[in-house]
Amino acid sequence: MRRIILFHLAVGIFACTACRTNREKPTVKPLEYPFTRTVEHFDDYNGVKVADPYRWLEDDNSPETKAWVERENKVTFGYLETIPERSKIKERLTKLWNYERYGVPFKEGRRYFFTKNDGLQNQAVLYTMRSLDEPPRVLLDPNKLSADGTIALSGYTITDDGQLMAYGLSSAGSDWQEWKVRDIESGRDLPDTIKWVKSSSASWTKDGKGFFYSRYDAPSATNTFKGVNYYHKLYFHRLGEDQEQDVLVYDRPDQKEWGFFGAVTDDGRYLIITVWHGTDTRNRVFYKDLQSPGAKVVELLNDFDADYTFIDNVGETFFFRTDQNAAHGRVIAIKRTDPARSNWRDIIPETADRLEGVNLVYDQLLAVYLHDAHSLVRFHSRDGKWLKDLALPGIGSVGGFGGKRTDTETFYTFTSFTVPGTVYRVDLQSNAQSVFRSSKVDFNPADYETKQVFYKSKDGTRVPMFITHKKGIVLNGANPTLLYGYGGFDISLTPAFSVGSLVWMEMGGVFAEPNLRGGGEYGRDWHLAGTKLQKQNVFDDFIAAAQWLIANKYTNPKKLAISGGSNGGLLVGACMTQRPDLFAVALPAVGVMDMLRFNKFTRGWAWTSDYGSPEDPQEFKALYAYSPLHNLKPGARYPATLVTTGDHDDRVVPAHSFKFAARLQTCQAGPAPTLIRIETKAGHGAGKPTAKIIEEAADKWAFVVHELGMKPTF
């Protein structure tokens, strides 16, 4: 659930369609940035007066802010369209993106369900079929819901008999979802509509008569995309009734920051309520007996001392993946009627590898591990006995392995930096694997190589990094290199295929991805080492990665670009302000740039578990010391910078990027351009249409190619 929390405009307000014509011009014009007025505004943080001269840009609905955005977009697109390589880059991106992409299938009742994108469809389409041999039938095509592809399927769940589907839609990249119900046989929607859902899916009762979901109260019209979200509530919706009649199952008026995720167990007996507090990896677990009318919610795990992820139950025995007394994770069993800690049973003990997730399928525990940031899969019996390791196609990342205890098959997807997603079916009776669907991209994977290196950070910590590039490059210190990172919220960066990265490498670029502290690659301690008062470790790890690449003759500061999104945008912003001499280009996307006010908008308060709070005197000092917005210095020479954001981003509100870009343009003393690109009808990234993704990728690569002096040929 914490990953859901984290991390991904009115028409005509910010649009600049006239700026996107006449792409190819021989030279790039000198830049004149729009005027951005300042105000005399100061905030007092524990006796420290902090100026905020661009506070007015936080009001993204004001006519003045809208006009500012339009002026900035005009300058940005005017600059990008004069870069000659841009059209060829977009053409190549479009060609490579035109390949079939499949989601991992699953089965409910007598039907299979999976998603597929034919290639250039703006949104993936949901399909169903009764057997793996028959042609699939379209169940829901989001591309037909809007002309520009900005309505996305954000979630869906099927009844146990495979007859009904509850599904969520999000518009223009917003985290807000609207849920509906569809009859699967006829393909028709029922009247049911559920609004103001966020950080939640839906879970049907065993009889298919209704589902549980969580939502917030409706926001005010003026604060839909930036208002603070508090007081999550868990409801039950009975099929055929209006939302106003939904039953409130659980809430906590005394705990405004608590959130709830309700899931019905496969046997239909219990409602498991995962209670989360912001993005903290620790959580609580409550349950409700659905077979006992009037049963109260029972607080099973209420110490908030560890991560407890419910796997499945066998009768009254509940299985959990947890990092309690196990920084890398283990599997335990707790008997509902005798839950004392002294009676917990260790099922799969902790190992040296990070235990990412576990499912109980075919009465076996299918466990996915991370070993040095790439996947391993181990099968165990229900009592924890090791059965076998699943042979994977190579070093990469896997996802899937869903199913029920009685299922005899499961599906998973495998990917790496040079292998597009391939979906495999595993027959759990015979242990045989077969390819269910594979993606074919117009390139030769054998032309590329990936290696994993380990380097020392500033404090001596050993950090891994993946490096991928064309075979045969010369280590002469002159290769254009993109360093991509994240480093936060227990999120692991593992090998994954990307058309954008492939095009970068086709142009002669090196792609480097370090596994920074703050992520989850090595478990709880690795994560905590990059949080709060230790957040600087993340930036030190990233800077050390750049220094290693330079020392080992991959590149040099004039050929090095850095990129990251969301928390990764903060990473880029912090590193370019701390070491502007080390990088030639910076690409901070939807970044958290104002570390003193991130907690004032939407779900920003939830990030204090990783960042700390500006209201805490000690944590304020740490935040102020690296906050990208507050560490820009007038007269400094910063890298060429292209800030990107979306006007409907209601996770990291665009004000972060607005204020950072405005101050950067004022502070920049060097000749390098400092631009901001504001996408219309787009949010934090989830659900973004393919067409917009390609446009943005073409703009970013054109910017990098121009600033690094590259001459790509396709």
XYZ file of C-alpha atoms in Angstrom, residues 13 37 49 53 247 269 294 369 430 555 559 676 691:
13
model
C -4.907 27.361 -20.004
C 7.698 38.821 -9.677
C 13.315 33.313 9.218
C 9.482 35.125 -2.570
C -21.805 1.441 5.250
C -14.268 -15.451 6.087
C -22.203 -7.481 14.164
C 13.787 -12.208 -3.274
C 4.780 -30.464 -13.339
C 32.576 9.905 -18.921
C 29.301 14.643 -20.742
C 10.558 24.240 -17.206
C 1.510 10.036 -27.031
